[in-house]
Coordinates of C-alpha atoms in Angstrom, one line a residue:
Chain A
X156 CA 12.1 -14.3 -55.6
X157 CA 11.4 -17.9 -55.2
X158 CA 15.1 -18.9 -54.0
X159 CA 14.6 -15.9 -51.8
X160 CA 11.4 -17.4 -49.9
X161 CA 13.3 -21.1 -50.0
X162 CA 16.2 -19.3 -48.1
X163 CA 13.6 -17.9 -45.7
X164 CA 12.1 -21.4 -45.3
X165 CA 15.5 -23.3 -44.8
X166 CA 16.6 -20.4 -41.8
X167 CA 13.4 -20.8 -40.6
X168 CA 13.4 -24.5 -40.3
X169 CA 17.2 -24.7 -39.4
X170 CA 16.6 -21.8 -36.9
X171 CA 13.8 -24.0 -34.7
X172 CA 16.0 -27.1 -35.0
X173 CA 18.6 -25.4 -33.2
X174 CA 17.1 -25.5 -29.3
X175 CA 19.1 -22.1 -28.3
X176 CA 18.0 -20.1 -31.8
X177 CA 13.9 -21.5 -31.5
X178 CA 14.4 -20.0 -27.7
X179 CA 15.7 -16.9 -29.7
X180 CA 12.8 -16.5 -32.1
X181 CA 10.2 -17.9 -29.8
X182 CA 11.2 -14.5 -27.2
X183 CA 11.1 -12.6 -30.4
X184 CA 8.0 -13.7 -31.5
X185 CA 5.8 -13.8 -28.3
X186 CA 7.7 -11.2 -25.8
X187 CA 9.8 -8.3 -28.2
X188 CA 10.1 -6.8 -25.1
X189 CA 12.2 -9.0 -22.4
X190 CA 15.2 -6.7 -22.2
X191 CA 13.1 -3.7 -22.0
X192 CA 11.5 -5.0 -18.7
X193 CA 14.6 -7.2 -17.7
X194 CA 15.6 -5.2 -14.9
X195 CA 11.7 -5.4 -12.6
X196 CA 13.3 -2.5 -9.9
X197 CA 14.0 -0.2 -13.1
X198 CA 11.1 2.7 -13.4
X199 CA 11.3 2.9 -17.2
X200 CA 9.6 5.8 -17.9
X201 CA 10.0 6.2 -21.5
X202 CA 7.6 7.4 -24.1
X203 CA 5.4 8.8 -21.3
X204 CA 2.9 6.3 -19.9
X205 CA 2.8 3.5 -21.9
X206 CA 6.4 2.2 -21.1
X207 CA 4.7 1.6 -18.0
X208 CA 1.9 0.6 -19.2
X209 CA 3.3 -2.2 -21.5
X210 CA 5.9 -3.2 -18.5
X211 CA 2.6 -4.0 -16.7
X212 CA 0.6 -5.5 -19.0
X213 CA 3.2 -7.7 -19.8
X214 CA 3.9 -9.1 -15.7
X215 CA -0.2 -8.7 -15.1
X216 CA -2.3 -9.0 -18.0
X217 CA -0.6 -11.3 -21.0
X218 CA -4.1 -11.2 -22.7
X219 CA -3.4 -7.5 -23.1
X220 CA 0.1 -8.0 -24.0
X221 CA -0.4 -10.3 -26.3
X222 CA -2.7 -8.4 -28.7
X223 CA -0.6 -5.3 -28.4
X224 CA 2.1 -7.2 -29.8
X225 CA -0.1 -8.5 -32.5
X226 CA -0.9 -4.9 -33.2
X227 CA 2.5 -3.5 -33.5
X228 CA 3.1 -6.2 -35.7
X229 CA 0.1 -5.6 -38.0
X230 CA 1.7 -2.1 -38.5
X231 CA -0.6 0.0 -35.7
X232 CA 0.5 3.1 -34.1
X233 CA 1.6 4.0 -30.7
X234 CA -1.5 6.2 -30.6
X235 CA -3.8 3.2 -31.0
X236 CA -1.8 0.8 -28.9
X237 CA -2.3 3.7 -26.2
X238 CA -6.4 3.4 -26.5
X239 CA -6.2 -0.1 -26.6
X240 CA -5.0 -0.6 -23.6
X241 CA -6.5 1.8 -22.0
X242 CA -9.9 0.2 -23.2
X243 CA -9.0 -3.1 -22.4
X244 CA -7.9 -1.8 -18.8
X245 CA -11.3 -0.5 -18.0
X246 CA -12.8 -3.8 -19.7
X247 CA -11.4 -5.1 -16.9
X248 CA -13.4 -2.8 -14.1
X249 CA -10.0 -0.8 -13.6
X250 CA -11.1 3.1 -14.6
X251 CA -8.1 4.6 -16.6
X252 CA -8.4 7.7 -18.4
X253 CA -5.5 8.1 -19.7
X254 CA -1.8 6.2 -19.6
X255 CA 0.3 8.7 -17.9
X256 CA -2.1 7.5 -15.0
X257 CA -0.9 4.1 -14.4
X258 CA 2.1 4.5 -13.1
X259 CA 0.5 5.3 -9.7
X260 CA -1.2 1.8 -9.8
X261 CA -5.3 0.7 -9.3
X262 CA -6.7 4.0 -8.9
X263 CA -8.7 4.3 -5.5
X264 CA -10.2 7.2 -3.6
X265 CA -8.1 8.8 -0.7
X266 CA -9.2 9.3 2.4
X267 CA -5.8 9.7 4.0
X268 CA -5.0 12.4 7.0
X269 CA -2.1 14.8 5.8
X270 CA -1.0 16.3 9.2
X271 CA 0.9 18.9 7.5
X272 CA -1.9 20.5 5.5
X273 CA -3.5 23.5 7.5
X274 CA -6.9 23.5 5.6
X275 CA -7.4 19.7 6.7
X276 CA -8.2 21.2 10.7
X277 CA -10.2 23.4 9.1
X278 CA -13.0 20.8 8.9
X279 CA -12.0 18.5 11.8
X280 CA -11.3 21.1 14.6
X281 CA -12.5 18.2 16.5
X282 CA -8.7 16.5 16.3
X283 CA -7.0 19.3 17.4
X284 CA -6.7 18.7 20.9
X285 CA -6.3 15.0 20.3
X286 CA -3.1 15.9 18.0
X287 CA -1.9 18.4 20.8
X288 CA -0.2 16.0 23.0
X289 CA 2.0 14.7 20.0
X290 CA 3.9 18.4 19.5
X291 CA 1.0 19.6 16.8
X292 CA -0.2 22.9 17.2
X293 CA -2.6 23.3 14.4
X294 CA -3.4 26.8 15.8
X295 CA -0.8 28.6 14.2
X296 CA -1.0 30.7 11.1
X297 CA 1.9 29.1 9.7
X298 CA 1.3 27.7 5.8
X299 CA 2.5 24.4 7.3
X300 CA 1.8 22.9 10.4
X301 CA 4.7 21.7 11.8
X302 CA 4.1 17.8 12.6
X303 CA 7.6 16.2 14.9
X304 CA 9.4 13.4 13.5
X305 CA 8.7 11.2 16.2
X306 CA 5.0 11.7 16.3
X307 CA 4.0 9.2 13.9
X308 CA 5.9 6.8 15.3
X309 CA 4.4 7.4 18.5
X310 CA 0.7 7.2 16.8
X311 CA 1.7 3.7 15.2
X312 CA 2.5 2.3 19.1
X313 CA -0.3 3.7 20.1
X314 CA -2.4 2.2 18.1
X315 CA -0.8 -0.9 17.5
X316 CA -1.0 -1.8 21.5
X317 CA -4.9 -0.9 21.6
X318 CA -5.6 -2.8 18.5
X319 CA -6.9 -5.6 19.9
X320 CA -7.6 -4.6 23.9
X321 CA -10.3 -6.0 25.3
X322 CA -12.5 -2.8 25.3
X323 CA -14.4 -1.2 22.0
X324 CA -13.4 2.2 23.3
X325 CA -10.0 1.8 23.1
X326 CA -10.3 -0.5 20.0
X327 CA -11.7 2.6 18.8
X328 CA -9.0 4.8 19.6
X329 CA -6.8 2.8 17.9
X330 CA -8.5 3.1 15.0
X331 CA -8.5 6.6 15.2
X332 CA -4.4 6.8 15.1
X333 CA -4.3 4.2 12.3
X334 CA -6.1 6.8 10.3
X335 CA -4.6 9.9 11.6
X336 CA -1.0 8.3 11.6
X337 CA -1.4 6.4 8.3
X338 CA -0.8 3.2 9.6
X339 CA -3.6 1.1 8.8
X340 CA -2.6 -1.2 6.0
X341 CA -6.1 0.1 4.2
X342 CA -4.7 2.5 1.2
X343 CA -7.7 3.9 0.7
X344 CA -7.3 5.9 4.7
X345 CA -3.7 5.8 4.4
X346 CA -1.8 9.3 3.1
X347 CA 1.1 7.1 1.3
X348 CA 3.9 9.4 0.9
X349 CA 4.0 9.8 4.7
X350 CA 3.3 5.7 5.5
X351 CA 5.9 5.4 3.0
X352 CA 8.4 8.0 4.6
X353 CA 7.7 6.6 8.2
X354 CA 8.1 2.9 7.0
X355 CA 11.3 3.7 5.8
X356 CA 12.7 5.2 8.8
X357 CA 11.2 2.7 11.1
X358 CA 12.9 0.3 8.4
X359 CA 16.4 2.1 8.7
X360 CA 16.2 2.0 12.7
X361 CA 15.6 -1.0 12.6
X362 CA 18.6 -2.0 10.1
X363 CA 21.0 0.4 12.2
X364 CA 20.3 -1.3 15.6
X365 CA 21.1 -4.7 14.7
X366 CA 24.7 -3.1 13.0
Chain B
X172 CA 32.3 -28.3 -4.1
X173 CA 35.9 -29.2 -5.4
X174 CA 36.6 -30.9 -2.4
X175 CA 33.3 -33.3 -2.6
X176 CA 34.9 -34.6 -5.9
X177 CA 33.8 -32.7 -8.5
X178 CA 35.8 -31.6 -10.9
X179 CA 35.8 -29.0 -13.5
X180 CA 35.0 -32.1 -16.4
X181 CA 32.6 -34.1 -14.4
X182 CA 31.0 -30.5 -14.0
X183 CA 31.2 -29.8 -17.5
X184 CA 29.5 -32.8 -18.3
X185 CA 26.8 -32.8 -15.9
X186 CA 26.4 -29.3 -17.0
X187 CA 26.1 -30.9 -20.7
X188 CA 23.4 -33.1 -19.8
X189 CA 20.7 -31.1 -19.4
X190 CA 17.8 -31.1 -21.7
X191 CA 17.6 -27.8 -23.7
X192 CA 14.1 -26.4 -22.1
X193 CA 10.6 -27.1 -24.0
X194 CA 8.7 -24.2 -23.4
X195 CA 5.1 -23.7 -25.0
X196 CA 6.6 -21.1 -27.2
X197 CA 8.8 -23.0 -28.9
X198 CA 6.2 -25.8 -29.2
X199 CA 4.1 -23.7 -31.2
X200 CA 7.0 -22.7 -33.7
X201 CA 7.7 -25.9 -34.7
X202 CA 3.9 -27.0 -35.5
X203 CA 3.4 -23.8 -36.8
X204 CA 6.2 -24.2 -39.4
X205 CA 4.6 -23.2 -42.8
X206 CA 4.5 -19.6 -42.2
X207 CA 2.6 -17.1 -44.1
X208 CA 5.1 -16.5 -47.5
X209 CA 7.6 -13.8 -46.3
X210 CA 6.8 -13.8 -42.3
X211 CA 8.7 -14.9 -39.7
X212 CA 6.5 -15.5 -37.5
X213 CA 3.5 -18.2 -37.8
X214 CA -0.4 -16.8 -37.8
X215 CA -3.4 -17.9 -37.0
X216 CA -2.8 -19.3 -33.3
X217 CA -5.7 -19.4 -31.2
X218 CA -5.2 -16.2 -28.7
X219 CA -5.3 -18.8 -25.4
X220 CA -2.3 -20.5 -26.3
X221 CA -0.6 -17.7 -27.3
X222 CA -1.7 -15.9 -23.8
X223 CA -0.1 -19.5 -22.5
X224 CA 3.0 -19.3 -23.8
X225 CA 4.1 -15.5 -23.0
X226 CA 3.4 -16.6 -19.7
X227 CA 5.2 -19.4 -19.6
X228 CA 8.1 -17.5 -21.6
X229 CA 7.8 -14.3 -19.1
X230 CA 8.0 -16.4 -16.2
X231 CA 10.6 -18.5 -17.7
X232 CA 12.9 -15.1 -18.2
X233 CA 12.6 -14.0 -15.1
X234 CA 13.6 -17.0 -13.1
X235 CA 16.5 -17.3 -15.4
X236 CA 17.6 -13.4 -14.4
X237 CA 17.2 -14.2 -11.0
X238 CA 19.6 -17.7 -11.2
X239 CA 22.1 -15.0 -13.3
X240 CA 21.8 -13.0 -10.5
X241 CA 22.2 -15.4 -7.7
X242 CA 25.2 -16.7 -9.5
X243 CA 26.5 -13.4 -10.4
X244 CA 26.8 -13.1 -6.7
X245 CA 29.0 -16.4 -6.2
X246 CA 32.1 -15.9 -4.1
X247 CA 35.1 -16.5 -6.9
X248 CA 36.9 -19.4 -7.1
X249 CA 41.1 -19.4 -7.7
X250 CA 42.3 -21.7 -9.8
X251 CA 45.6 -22.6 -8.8
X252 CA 46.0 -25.5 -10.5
X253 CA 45.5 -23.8 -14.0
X254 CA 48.3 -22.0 -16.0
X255 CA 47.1 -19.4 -19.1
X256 CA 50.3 -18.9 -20.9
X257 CA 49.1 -16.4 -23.0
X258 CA 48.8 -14.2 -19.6
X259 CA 52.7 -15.8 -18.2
X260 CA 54.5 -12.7 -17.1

């Protein structure tokens, strides 16, 4: 047994001699999980929330990632490497109930506009007549409302050339088409499938006129 | 690159040249060498140096993926000059 723990000694020693095998076991030691987050653009999505939760503990919070490590180490399950980090998340002022949850990032309260969803002119019939001249009719009976392609476009000129004029009014009404429009920059007003869907069209205009 | 006179040996050699990298990581491995009998892996590192070195060690891996990247996107170079005889047709 003896001989066996002198081997173990002599790799060890030769093994951080060695400047490529000490880079080796250094990455092995302090981040098992490199190859598992190599690619950053990959959505691993494996063992339910905490593949994403250990890919971003390890790029945001090493304290967290350190520990976990430890704990996997010390022979801890993945049940208790879940709590933990959920725990040490909302240490942090970040509420998170539950793993499966941070995949949609810092949890915030949505006040975003979906122009689609009939119910949302139920309590601001106030907008309908605004939203008219952009092609919505929110006056139908349809389960959808039907909302143009171009109209959020539209609403991001729009409010993009009154931004800054010279009078609150319009300043005002500019505001009012950053929210309606989702065009703000403020996540907490914005609905962000549709930002998301209109940046990428205004993205892929953009890429198709300069071809 | 060629052209500028460098050649495949000076290139070789400049390549050869460079220091293997120190990171923090490896640092602590070599003063932490008597391990606990049986583990690989020292113990009893205070948790800030530790949090230092997986960030030096994540940050070092991911600038090394991106220069694997940028090089993997290299335009090929044909070497002419050089026979393989185990591939002569």
């Amino acid at each position: 047994m003896t001989k066996l723990l002198d081997i173990q000694a002599l790799l060890l020693t030769e093994m951080n001699t060695d400047p490529a095998l000490c880079l080796a076991n250094a990455v092995a030691w302090l981040d098992p999980f490199w190859d598992e987050f190599a690619d950053e653009d990959d959505d691993y999505d494996g063992d339910g929330g905490l593949g994403m939760a250990l890919r971003v503990i390890r790029s945001s919070f090493p304290t967290i990632y350190v520990q976990v490590i430890e704990q996997l180490r010390e022979g801890h399950s993945w049940d208790d490497i879940d709590r933990f980090v959920c725990r040490e998340i909302e240490k942090l002022g970040i509420p998170l109930e539950n793993l499966e949850w941070m995949g949609y990032g810092i949890p915030l309260p949505s006040y975003g506009v979906r122009l689609e969803e009939p119910d949302f002119y139920q309590s601001h019939a106030d907008l309908i007549p605004i939203l008219a001249p952009f092609g919505i009719d929110a006056t139908s009976d349809a389960d959808s409302v039907d909302v143009p392609e171009c109209a959020h476009r539209v609403g991001q000129f729009i409010a993009e050339d009154l931004e800054q004029h010279p009078d609150e009014h319009y300043r005002q009404l500019s505001w009012l088409m950053q929210w309606l429009f989702s065009c703000s920059g403020n996540s907490t007003i914005v609905y962000v499938v549709k930002r998301f869907r209109t940046e990428m069209r205004l993205e892929e205009e953009r890429l198709s006129s300069r071809l | 690159m060629f052209d500028a006179g460098l050649t495949l040996t000076s290139l070789r050699d400049c390549l050869a040249q460079i220091e293997p990298v120190q990171l923090l990581g490896m640092e602590l491995l070599k003063q932490h060498s008597a391990h606990p009998q049986g583990h690989w892996f020292p113990a009893g590192i205070p948790r800030n140096q530790l949090v230092d070195a997986v960030t030096e060690l994540v940050g070092y891996t991911r600038r090394c993926a991106y220069a694997a990247e940028q090089i993997r996107q290299l335009t090929s170079v044909p070497l002419t000059s050089i026979s393989i005889i185990e591939y002569g047709l």
